[in-house]
One Martini backbone bead per residue (centre of mass of N, CA, C, O) as a GRO file, in nm:
protein
  448
    1UNK     BB    1   2.665  17.715  20.957
    2UNK     BB    2   2.915  17.503  20.969
    3UNK     BB    3   3.124  17.380  20.769
    4UNK     BB    4   3.277  17.132  20.654
    5UNK     BB    5   3.554  16.983  20.721
    6UNK     BB    6   3.890  16.989  20.568
    7UNK     BB    7   4.092  16.816  20.726
    8UNK     BB    8   4.056  16.519  20.648
    9UNK     BB    9   4.056  16.537  20.319
   10UNK     BB   10   4.300  16.782  20.293
   11UNK     BB   11   4.491  16.765  20.557
   12UNK     BB   12   4.832  16.671  20.434
   13UNK     BB   13   5.089  16.829  20.506
   14UNK     BB   14   5.408  16.968  20.473
   15UNK     BB   15   5.650  17.022  20.667
   16UNK     BB   16   5.901  17.236  20.779
   17UNK     BB   17   6.233  17.310  20.803
   18UNK     BB   18   6.362  17.418  21.131
   19UNK     BB   19   6.663  17.594  21.201
   20UNK     BB   20   6.829  17.692  21.503
   21UNK     BB   21   7.120  17.900  21.572
   22UNK     BB   22   7.314  17.928  21.871
   23UNK     BB   23   7.598  18.128  21.959
   24UNK     BB   24   7.893  18.105  22.161
   25UNK     BB   25   8.201  18.124  22.305
   26UNK     BB   26   8.137  17.890  22.518
   27UNK     BB   27   7.867  17.778  22.350
   28UNK     BB   28   7.716  17.543  22.137
   29UNK     BB   29   7.366  17.567  22.028
   30UNK     BB   30   7.106  17.344  21.918
   31UNK     BB   31   6.785  17.386  21.773
   32UNK     BB   32   6.545  17.135  21.713
   33UNK     BB   33   6.232  17.163  21.529
   34UNK     BB   34   6.333  16.918  21.354
   35UNK     BB   35   6.330  16.584  21.196
   36UNK     BB   36   6.472  16.311  21.053
   37UNK     BB   37   6.314  15.980  20.976
   38UNK     BB   38   6.379  15.974  20.651
   39UNK     BB   39   6.565  15.855  20.381
   40UNK     BB   40   6.473  15.932  20.025
   41UNK     BB   41   6.707  15.934  19.851
   42UNK     BB   42   6.695  16.284  19.793
   43UNK     BB   43   6.506  16.274  20.038
   44UNK     BB   44   6.264  16.348  20.304
   45UNK     BB   45   6.128  16.267  20.627
   46UNK     BB   46   5.944  16.433  20.866
   47UNK     BB   47   5.819  16.471  21.175
   48UNK     BB   48   5.602  16.681  21.097
   49UNK     BB   49   5.467  16.513  20.885
   50UNK     BB   50   5.393  16.276  21.062
   51UNK     BB   51   5.222  16.430  21.271
   52UNK     BB   52   5.011  16.543  21.078
   53UNK     BB   53   4.916  16.271  20.962
   54UNK     BB   54   4.839  16.136  21.227
   55UNK     BB   55   4.625  16.340  21.318
   56UNK     BB   56   4.444  16.308  21.068
   57UNK     BB   57   4.392  16.003  21.088
   58UNK     BB   58   4.274  15.996  21.374
   59UNK     BB   59   4.040  16.189  21.324
   60UNK     BB   60   3.906  16.007  21.110
   61UNK     BB   61   3.895  15.718  21.251
   62UNK     BB   62   3.749  15.796  21.524
   63UNK     BB   63   3.476  15.859  21.354
   64UNK     BB   64   3.448  15.537  21.240
   65UNK     BB   65   3.593  15.379  21.482
   66UNK     BB   66   3.614  15.217  21.787
   67UNK     BB   67   3.865  15.039  21.684
   68UNK     BB   68   4.206  15.048  21.663
   69UNK     BB   69   4.493  14.992  21.577
   70UNK     BB   70   4.783  14.963  21.668
   71UNK     BB   71   5.006  15.219  21.688
   72UNK     BB   72   5.251  15.084  21.544
   73UNK     BB   73   5.094  15.009  21.289
   74UNK     BB   74   4.995  15.291  21.212
   75UNK     BB   75   5.276  15.426  21.193
   76UNK     BB   76   5.385  15.246  20.965
   77UNK     BB   77   5.174  15.322  20.755
   78UNK     BB   78   5.241  15.623  20.748
   79UNK     BB   79   5.539  15.600  20.670
   80UNK     BB   80   5.495  15.444  20.406
   81UNK     BB   81   5.327  15.662  20.270
   82UNK     BB   82   5.543  15.891  20.276
   83UNK     BB   83   5.756  15.741  20.114
   84UNK     BB   84   5.590  15.700  19.853
   85UNK     BB   85   5.539  15.998  19.801
   86UNK     BB   86   5.837  16.084  19.777
   87UNK     BB   87   5.904  15.902  19.536
   88UNK     BB   88   5.696  16.032  19.341
   89UNK     BB   89   5.807  16.322  19.354
   90UNK     BB   90   6.084  16.243  19.235
   91UNK     BB   91   5.975  16.141  18.967
   92UNK     BB   92   5.846  16.406  18.878
   93UNK     BB   93   6.114  16.560  18.875
   94UNK     BB   94   6.263  16.377  18.669
   95UNK     BB   95   6.028  16.449  18.442
   96UNK     BB   96   5.948  16.764  18.481
   97UNK     BB   97   5.712  16.807  18.664
   98UNK     BB   98   5.437  17.046  18.687
   99UNK     BB   99   5.241  17.292  18.864
  100UNK     BB  100   5.043  17.524  18.783
  101UNK     BB  101   4.872  17.796  18.885
  102UNK     BB  102   4.621  17.729  18.721
  103UNK     BB  103   4.572  17.444  18.829
  104UNK     BB  104   4.560  17.522  19.125
  105UNK     BB  105   4.324  17.728  19.107
  106UNK     BB  106   4.113  17.537  18.987
  107UNK     BB  107   4.112  17.335  19.223
  108UNK     BB  108   4.040  17.538  19.445
  109UNK     BB  109   3.769  17.622  19.321
  110UNK     BB  110   3.643  17.338  19.337
  111UNK     BB  111   3.662  17.308  19.642
  112UNK     BB  112   3.487  17.552  19.710
  113UNK     BB  113   3.232  17.457  19.562
  114UNK     BB  114   3.199  17.177  19.711
  115UNK     BB  115   3.203  17.348  20.013
  116UNK     BB  116   3.058  17.646  19.993
  117UNK     BB  117   3.264  17.866  19.901
  118UNK     BB  118   3.284  18.221  19.797
  119UNK     BB  119   3.578  18.269  19.930
  120UNK     BB  120   3.899  18.291  20.043
  121UNK     BB  121   3.835  18.412  20.319
  122UNK     BB  122   3.639  18.189  20.407
  123UNK     BB  123   3.839  17.957  20.381
  124UNK     BB  124   4.061  18.067  20.568
  125UNK     BB  125   3.885  18.075  20.825
  126UNK     BB  126   3.828  17.769  20.834
  127UNK     BB  127   4.123  17.675  20.841
  128UNK     BB  128   4.205  17.823  21.104
  129UNK     BB  129   4.013  17.645  21.284
  130UNK     BB  130   4.218  17.390  21.194
  131UNK     BB  131   4.525  17.495  21.179
  132UNK     BB  132   4.529  17.634  20.882
  133UNK     BB  133   4.653  17.746  20.584
  134UNK     BB  134   4.629  17.838  20.260
  135UNK     BB  135   4.922  17.764  20.180
  136UNK     BB  136   4.907  17.472  20.282
  137UNK     BB  137   4.683  17.383  20.093
  138UNK     BB  138   4.829  17.443  19.828
  139UNK     BB  139   5.059  17.242  19.880
  140UNK     BB  140   4.880  16.992  19.899
  141UNK     BB  141   4.763  17.011  19.614
  142UNK     BB  142   5.028  17.007  19.456
  143UNK     BB  143   5.117  16.729  19.555
  144UNK     BB  144   4.869  16.562  19.458
  145UNK     BB  145   4.891  16.638  19.157
  146UNK     BB  146   5.172  16.522  19.108
  147UNK     BB  147   5.109  16.231  19.182
  148UNK     BB  148   4.886  16.190  18.975
  149UNK     BB  149   5.053  16.260  18.722
  150UNK     BB  150   5.269  16.034  18.752
  151UNK     BB  151   5.077  15.798  18.755
  152UNK     BB  152   4.940  15.840  18.482
  153UNK     BB  153   5.196  15.847  18.307
  154UNK     BB  154   5.349  15.584  18.393
  155UNK     BB  155   5.130  15.361  18.417
  156UNK     BB  156   4.994  15.388  18.138
  157UNK     BB  157   5.270  15.324  17.986
  158UNK     BB  158   5.273  15.014  18.102
  159UNK     BB  159   5.008  14.966  17.950
  160UNK     BB  160   4.908  14.694  17.739
  161UNK     BB  161   4.691  14.689  17.445
  162UNK     BB  162   4.576  14.472  17.233
  163UNK     BB  163   4.394  14.393  16.959
  164UNK     BB  164   4.298  14.116  17.066
  165UNK     BB  165   4.189  14.218  17.336
  166UNK     BB  166   3.976  14.399  17.212
  167UNK     BB  167   3.824  14.183  17.056
  168UNK     BB  168   3.747  14.010  17.304
  169UNK     BB  169   3.592  14.228  17.457
  170UNK     BB  170   3.379  14.298  17.231
  171UNK     BB  171   3.269  13.988  17.229
  172UNK     BB  172   3.172  14.026  17.497
  173UNK     BB  173   2.915  14.096  17.706
  174UNK     BB  174   3.060  14.319  17.859
  175UNK     BB  175   3.159  14.481  17.611
  176UNK     BB  176   2.885  14.528  17.474
  177UNK     BB  177   2.763  14.688  17.705
  178UNK     BB  178   2.982  14.913  17.751
  179UNK     BB  179   2.978  15.004  17.420
  180UNK     BB  180   2.704  15.079  17.416
  181UNK     BB  181   2.457  15.275  17.385
  182UNK     BB  182   2.308  15.573  17.511
  183UNK     BB  183   1.973  15.651  17.635
  184UNK     BB  184   1.753  15.924  17.642
  185UNK     BB  185   1.429  15.876  17.779
  186UNK     BB  186   1.086  15.879  17.689
  187UNK     BB  187   0.749  15.822  17.855
  188UNK     BB  188   0.429  15.695  17.748
  189UNK     BB  189   0.128  15.580  17.923
  190UNK     BB  190  -0.158  15.388  17.819
  191UNK     BB  191  -0.357  15.220  18.005
  192UNK     BB  192  -0.456  14.860  18.025
  193UNK     BB  193  -0.653  14.644  18.142
  194UNK     BB  194  -0.682  14.302  18.154
  195UNK     BB  195  -1.022  14.348  18.172
  196UNK     BB  196  -1.067  14.487  17.920
  197UNK     BB  197  -1.252  14.592  17.682
  198UNK     BB  198  -1.265  14.652  17.352
  199UNK     BB  199  -1.356  14.947  17.393
  200UNK     BB  200  -1.126  15.029  17.586
  201UNK     BB  201  -0.896  14.969  17.390
  202UNK     BB  202  -0.989  15.160  17.165
  203UNK     BB  203  -0.977  15.418  17.334
  204UNK     BB  204  -0.672  15.403  17.401
  205UNK     BB  205  -0.577  15.401  17.105
  206UNK     BB  206  -0.693  15.674  17.027
  207UNK     BB  207  -0.538  15.840  17.235
  208UNK     BB  208  -0.243  15.766  17.149
  209UNK     BB  209  -0.275  15.867  16.855
  210UNK     BB  210  -0.330  16.163  16.926
  211UNK     BB  211  -0.067  16.213  17.077
  212UNK     BB  212   0.123  16.140  16.847
  213UNK     BB  213   0.021  16.363  16.653
  214UNK     BB  214   0.094  16.603  16.836
  215UNK     BB  215   0.395  16.541  16.841
  216UNK     BB  216   0.433  16.569  16.531
  217UNK     BB  217   0.326  16.886  16.563
  218UNK     BB  218   0.513  16.988  16.839
  219UNK     BB  219   0.460  16.885  17.101
  220UNK     BB  220   0.528  16.836  17.424
  221UNK     BB  221   0.630  16.560  17.578
  222UNK     BB  222   0.628  16.637  17.881
  223UNK     BB  223   0.342  16.760  17.883
  224UNK     BB  224   0.193  16.506  17.785
  225UNK     BB  225   0.283  16.327  18.019
  226UNK     BB  226   0.159  16.489  18.252
  227UNK     BB  227  -0.142  16.479  18.129
  228UNK     BB  228  -0.154  16.139  18.033
  229UNK     BB  229   0.024  15.961  18.189
  230UNK     BB  230   0.046  15.633  18.378
  231UNK     BB  231   0.320  15.669  18.467
  232UNK     BB  232   0.551  15.729  18.729
  233UNK     BB  233   0.697  15.964  18.531
  234UNK     BB  234   0.495  16.194  18.466
  235UNK     BB  235   0.600  16.435  18.661
  236UNK     BB  236   0.886  16.410  18.483
  237UNK     BB  237   0.795  16.391  18.174
  238UNK     BB  238   0.883  16.080  18.123
  239UNK     BB  239   1.166  16.041  18.251
  240UNK     BB  240   1.413  15.768  18.229
  241UNK     BB  241   1.679  15.839  18.139
  242UNK     BB  242   1.960  15.647  18.123
  243UNK     BB  243   1.993  15.382  17.871
  244UNK     BB  244   2.033  15.060  17.784
  245UNK     BB  245   1.919  14.814  17.591
  246UNK     BB  246   1.966  14.586  17.814
  247UNK     BB  247   1.762  14.761  18.019
  248UNK     BB  248   1.536  14.679  17.826
  249UNK     BB  249   1.277  14.579  17.693
  250UNK     BB  250   1.252  14.418  17.401
  251UNK     BB  251   1.016  14.589  17.293
  252UNK     BB  252   1.194  14.857  17.310
  253UNK     BB  253   1.481  14.802  17.192
  254UNK     BB  254   1.392  14.756  16.896
  255UNK     BB  255   1.296  15.055  16.865
  256UNK     BB  256   1.523  15.245  16.974
  257UNK     BB  257   1.754  15.163  16.768
  258UNK     BB  258   1.571  15.327  16.528
  259UNK     BB  259   1.599  15.601  16.667
  260UNK     BB  260   1.622  15.918  16.644
  261UNK     BB  261   1.699  16.205  16.753
  262UNK     BB  262   1.374  16.321  16.863
  263UNK     BB  263   1.220  16.065  16.823
  264UNK     BB  264   0.898  15.906  16.797
  265UNK     BB  265   0.723  15.648  16.849
  266UNK     BB  266   0.508  15.438  16.783
  267UNK     BB  267   0.276  15.264  16.908
  268UNK     BB  268   0.304  15.031  17.185
  269UNK     BB  269   0.211  14.703  17.260
  270UNK     BB  270   0.109  14.578  17.579
  271UNK     BB  271  -0.005  14.450  17.877
  272UNK     BB  272  -0.028  14.765  17.992
  273UNK     BB  273  -0.050  14.895  17.690
  274UNK     BB  274   0.044  15.210  17.563
  275UNK     BB  275   0.343  15.330  17.393
  276UNK     BB  276   0.580  15.606  17.414
  277UNK     BB  277   0.901  15.675  17.258
  278UNK     BB  278   1.187  15.887  17.331
  279UNK     BB  279   1.481  16.019  17.176
  280UNK     BB  280   1.650  16.262  17.327
  281UNK     BB  281   1.933  16.113  17.364
  282UNK     BB  282   2.280  16.028  17.251
  283UNK     BB  283   2.548  15.786  17.327
  284UNK     BB  284   2.655  15.668  17.078
  285UNK     BB  285   2.635  15.533  16.804
  286UNK     BB  286   2.637  15.531  16.503
  287UNK     BB  287   2.761  15.785  16.346
  288UNK     BB  288   3.108  15.924  16.360
  289UNK     BB  289   3.153  16.222  16.239
  290UNK     BB  290   3.461  16.345  16.094
  291UNK     BB  291   3.665  16.611  16.022
  292UNK     BB  292   3.912  16.589  15.784
  293UNK     BB  293   4.260  16.680  15.721
  294UNK     BB  294   4.471  16.764  15.444
  295UNK     BB  295   4.823  16.828  15.489
  296UNK     BB  296   5.102  17.060  15.448
  297UNK     BB  297   5.451  17.136  15.551
  298UNK     BB  298   5.688  17.384  15.677
  299UNK     BB  299   5.974  17.367  15.894
  300UNK     BB  300   6.126  17.615  16.116
  301UNK     BB  301   6.370  17.633  16.341
  302UNK     BB  302   6.493  17.767  16.622
  303UNK     BB  303   6.802  17.945  16.705
  304UNK     BB  304   7.097  18.103  16.740
  305UNK     BB  305   7.098  18.136  16.403
  306UNK     BB  306   6.759  18.114  16.417
  307UNK     BB  307   6.549  18.339  16.437
  308UNK     BB  308   6.236  18.450  16.405
  309UNK     BB  309   6.284  18.645  16.168
  310UNK     BB  310   6.446  18.452  15.982
  311UNK     BB  311   6.235  18.226  15.964
  312UNK     BB  312   6.008  18.401  15.848
  313UNK     BB  313   6.157  18.494  15.592
  314UNK     BB  314   6.209  18.217  15.467
  315UNK     BB  315   5.905  18.134  15.444
  316UNK     BB  316   5.814  18.372  15.271
  317UNK     BB  317   5.991  18.291  15.029
  318UNK     BB  318   5.874  18.005  14.985
  319UNK     BB  319   5.583  18.095  14.937
  320UNK     BB  320   5.643  18.264  14.684
  321UNK     BB  321   5.751  18.031  14.512
  322UNK     BB  322   5.491  17.862  14.511
  323UNK     BB  323   5.303  18.089  14.392
  324UNK     BB  324   5.517  18.082  14.128
  325UNK     BB  325   5.539  17.733  14.087
  326UNK     BB  326   5.660  17.583  14.295
  327UNK     BB  327   5.731  17.288  14.465
  328UNK     BB  328   5.632  17.197  14.768
  329UNK     BB  329   5.762  16.918  14.811
  330UNK     BB  330   6.053  16.997  14.734
  331UNK     BB  331   6.088  17.222  14.949
  332UNK     BB  332   6.039  17.038  15.192
  333UNK     BB  333   6.278  16.840  15.145
  334UNK     BB  334   6.498  17.084  15.158
  335UNK     BB  335   6.378  17.258  15.440
  336UNK     BB  336   6.249  17.086  15.633
  337UNK     BB  337   6.245  16.997  16.008
  338UNK     BB  338   6.037  16.761  15.968
  339UNK     BB  339   6.109  16.438  15.982
  340UNK     BB  340   5.819  16.301  15.946
  341UNK     BB  341   5.754  16.481  15.651
  342UNK     BB  342   5.982  16.561  15.445
  343UNK     BB  343   5.994  16.295  15.262
  344UNK     BB  344   5.669  16.366  15.194
  345UNK     BB  345   5.653  16.678  15.134
  346UNK     BB  346   5.492  16.751  15.418
  347UNK     BB  347   5.299  16.523  15.457
  348UNK     BB  348   5.031  16.443  15.710
  349UNK     BB  349   4.776  16.355  15.623
  350UNK     BB  350   4.510  16.243  15.790
  351UNK     BB  351   4.331  16.461  16.019
  352UNK     BB  352   4.212  16.488  16.332
  353UNK     BB  353   4.093  16.630  16.585
  354UNK     BB  354   4.369  16.679  16.821
  355UNK     BB  355   4.661  16.606  16.685
  356UNK     BB  356   4.740  16.902  16.731
  357UNK     BB  357   4.836  17.189  16.805
  358UNK     BB  358   4.658  17.475  16.833
  359UNK     BB  359   4.804  17.650  16.617
  360UNK     BB  360   4.775  17.435  16.391
  361UNK     BB  361   4.472  17.385  16.403
  362UNK     BB  362   4.387  17.677  16.338
  363UNK     BB  363   4.520  17.693  16.061
  364UNK     BB  364   4.362  17.461  15.928
  365UNK     BB  365   4.065  17.566  15.989
  366UNK     BB  366   4.134  17.865  15.827
  367UNK     BB  367   4.196  17.700  15.562
  368UNK     BB  368   4.181  17.667  15.243
  369UNK     BB  369   4.179  17.495  14.975
  370UNK     BB  370   4.512  17.547  14.845
  371UNK     BB  371   4.599  17.721  15.060
  372UNK     BB  372   4.855  17.942  15.188
  373UNK     BB  373   4.981  17.961  15.515
  374UNK     BB  374   5.166  18.219  15.645
  375UNK     BB  375   5.358  18.259  15.883
  376UNK     BB  376   5.362  18.049  16.180
  377UNK     BB  377   5.356  17.980  16.533
  378UNK     BB  378   5.491  17.729  16.738
  379UNK     BB  379   5.651  17.523  16.964
  380UNK     BB  380   5.844  17.418  16.708
  381UNK     BB  381   5.795  17.683  16.522
  382UNK     BB  382   5.788  17.759  16.182
  383UNK     BB  383   5.512  17.793  15.938
  384UNK     BB  384   5.383  17.645  15.647
  385UNK     BB  385   5.048  17.590  15.494
  386UNK     BB  386   4.857  17.325  15.321
  387UNK     BB  387   4.542  17.257  15.206
  388UNK     BB  388   4.422  16.969  15.007
  389UNK     BB  389   4.184  16.845  15.200
  390UNK     BB  390   3.843  16.720  15.272
  391UNK     BB  391   3.650  16.512  15.517
  392UNK     BB  392   3.401  16.272  15.600
  393UNK     BB  393   3.442  16.048  15.879
  394UNK     BB  394   3.380  15.733  15.998
  395UNK     BB  395   3.461  15.666  16.360
  396UNK     BB  396   3.314  15.439  16.513
  397UNK     BB  397   3.525  15.210  16.545
  398UNK     BB  398   3.743  15.382  16.678
  399UNK     BB  399   3.581  15.476  16.923
  400UNK     BB  400   3.517  15.194  17.038
  401UNK     BB  401   3.813  15.095  17.067
  402UNK     BB  402   3.909  15.325  17.250
  403UNK     BB  403   3.709  15.267  17.476
  404UNK     BB  404   3.800  14.979  17.535
  405UNK     BB  405   4.096  15.042  17.600
  406UNK     BB  406   4.039  15.235  17.836
  407UNK     BB  407   3.888  15.033  18.015
  408UNK     BB  408   4.127  14.834  18.041
  409UNK     BB  409   4.320  15.031  18.174
  410UNK     BB  410   4.146  15.096  18.424
  411UNK     BB  411   4.141  14.800  18.531
  412UNK     BB  412   4.475  14.790  18.551
  413UNK     BB  413   4.582  15.029  18.717
  414UNK     BB  414   4.593  14.943  19.019
  415UNK     BB  415   4.781  14.702  18.981
  416UNK     BB  416   5.016  14.859  18.840
  417UNK     BB  417   5.061  15.061  19.064
  418UNK     BB  418   5.157  14.857  19.281
  419UNK     BB  419   5.399  14.752  19.121
  420UNK     BB  420   5.546  15.025  19.094
  421UNK     BB  421   5.569  15.093  19.397
  422UNK     BB  422   5.736  14.845  19.466
  423UNK     BB  423   5.975  14.914  19.281
  424UNK     BB  424   6.045  15.183  19.406
  425UNK     BB  425   6.111  15.070  19.689
  426UNK     BB  426   6.325  14.851  19.607
  427UNK     BB  427   6.515  15.086  19.445
  428UNK     BB  428   6.556  15.242  19.698
  429UNK     BB  429   6.693  15.467  19.920
  430UNK     BB  430   6.689  15.372  20.271
  431UNK     BB  431   6.676  15.565  20.592
  432UNK     BB  432   6.564  15.471  20.900
  433UNK     BB  433   6.549  15.657  21.198
  434UNK     BB  434   6.281  15.717  21.332
  435UNK     BB  435   6.037  15.778  21.554
  436UNK     BB  436   5.938  16.017  21.776
  437UNK     BB  437   5.775  15.948  22.069
  438UNK     BB  438   5.840  16.269  22.174
  439UNK     BB  439   5.725  16.490  21.954
  440UNK     BB  440   5.597  16.716  22.135
  441UNK     BB  441   5.905  16.750  22.208
  442UNK     BB  442   6.088  16.949  21.978
  443UNK     BB  443   6.325  17.014  22.177
  444UNK     BB  444   6.686  16.996  22.149
  445UNK     BB  445   6.998  16.945  22.309
  446UNK     BB  446   7.346  17.011  22.201
  447UNK     BB  447   7.663  16.979  22.271
  448UNK     BB  448   7.996  17.078  22.160
   0.00000   0.00000   0.00000
């Protein structure tokens, strides 16, 4: 069976400008195989781009709607879209943004996996049937990634979330629900009919207590659910999936909030019978313990007069002085080129994982307290480093507030994106040449 077409969702590539010039002594003739339809700041939108996008849009829309908007309206929408994309690509270039081959290849692999292709040859063959090459797809992916990267970088930087706004959000019912823990729960029900006799109730209670005891002795919860539960999830091992406390009956939520991961509740009595609840997994809530490291360092940057070897030798000498009794803080103030820490004697304060670049993180993680390590190199230069202390810190409140701030940014992103795009368009130089209505006939002759 032929795999789903990649044309509609993926193929919106940029055509290339091809100009062929043939000259003779008698007459100069230029064949234009493409034409500029809009000048956008330092870039252009080409007729070939427009035609490719128009064909892709029509192919997609004609399969979804019986009646399309008037063609002139549709063409204006397509041209506006291409202009905005070109403006964003120029912004990405201005910020020095690039898409590495590794990023590109990872995205391509993900596209292949999502569409069921096992090899590049298989993907290329399917693309060829759609009139597209693998290289054109790679260029389309690179373009989309660049636009996404500049949107995320610029727009998120424009969004400001104050501490008071975070406080207000966390105090709201919406905020409490969104930032509350998620529980992956298991459930076993031993049902009791509303008309059950006292003996029937006692029998059910004995049964659930026996199951509870077996679970305490290490029996599999899912197997016990399959064998004994009267709940509709029995054949799934009693798996209720992920739930928030607000999505549970109050009878359960009060119990679940006190369960540790892996713990099974004691039997709970309800109108339906007896229940056993297991906290299989948990996301959020409870203590969020993070190992923090307190360290100090001395940085020497490389330059035309300070090459790698010279910087390394200087730090090796400083390290030897410290090991022979010299004061680390004093040497850092005199020699370190890290402006942010030199006045503090190289002290970086308490740091959580992920705060520094990988080379520095690795050095901190592998250094014992009071040990001086290095010289080692990072993207900033050469360092020697001393770990002065470590601690376990509960970051629960920080994690919750960061999550709330991120959610608020996500909610505002689309609106701020549209404001930014409008500003880009208003401040841009645009010269609309117009779309060639007879663009299928791509060759024009002009006499000199």
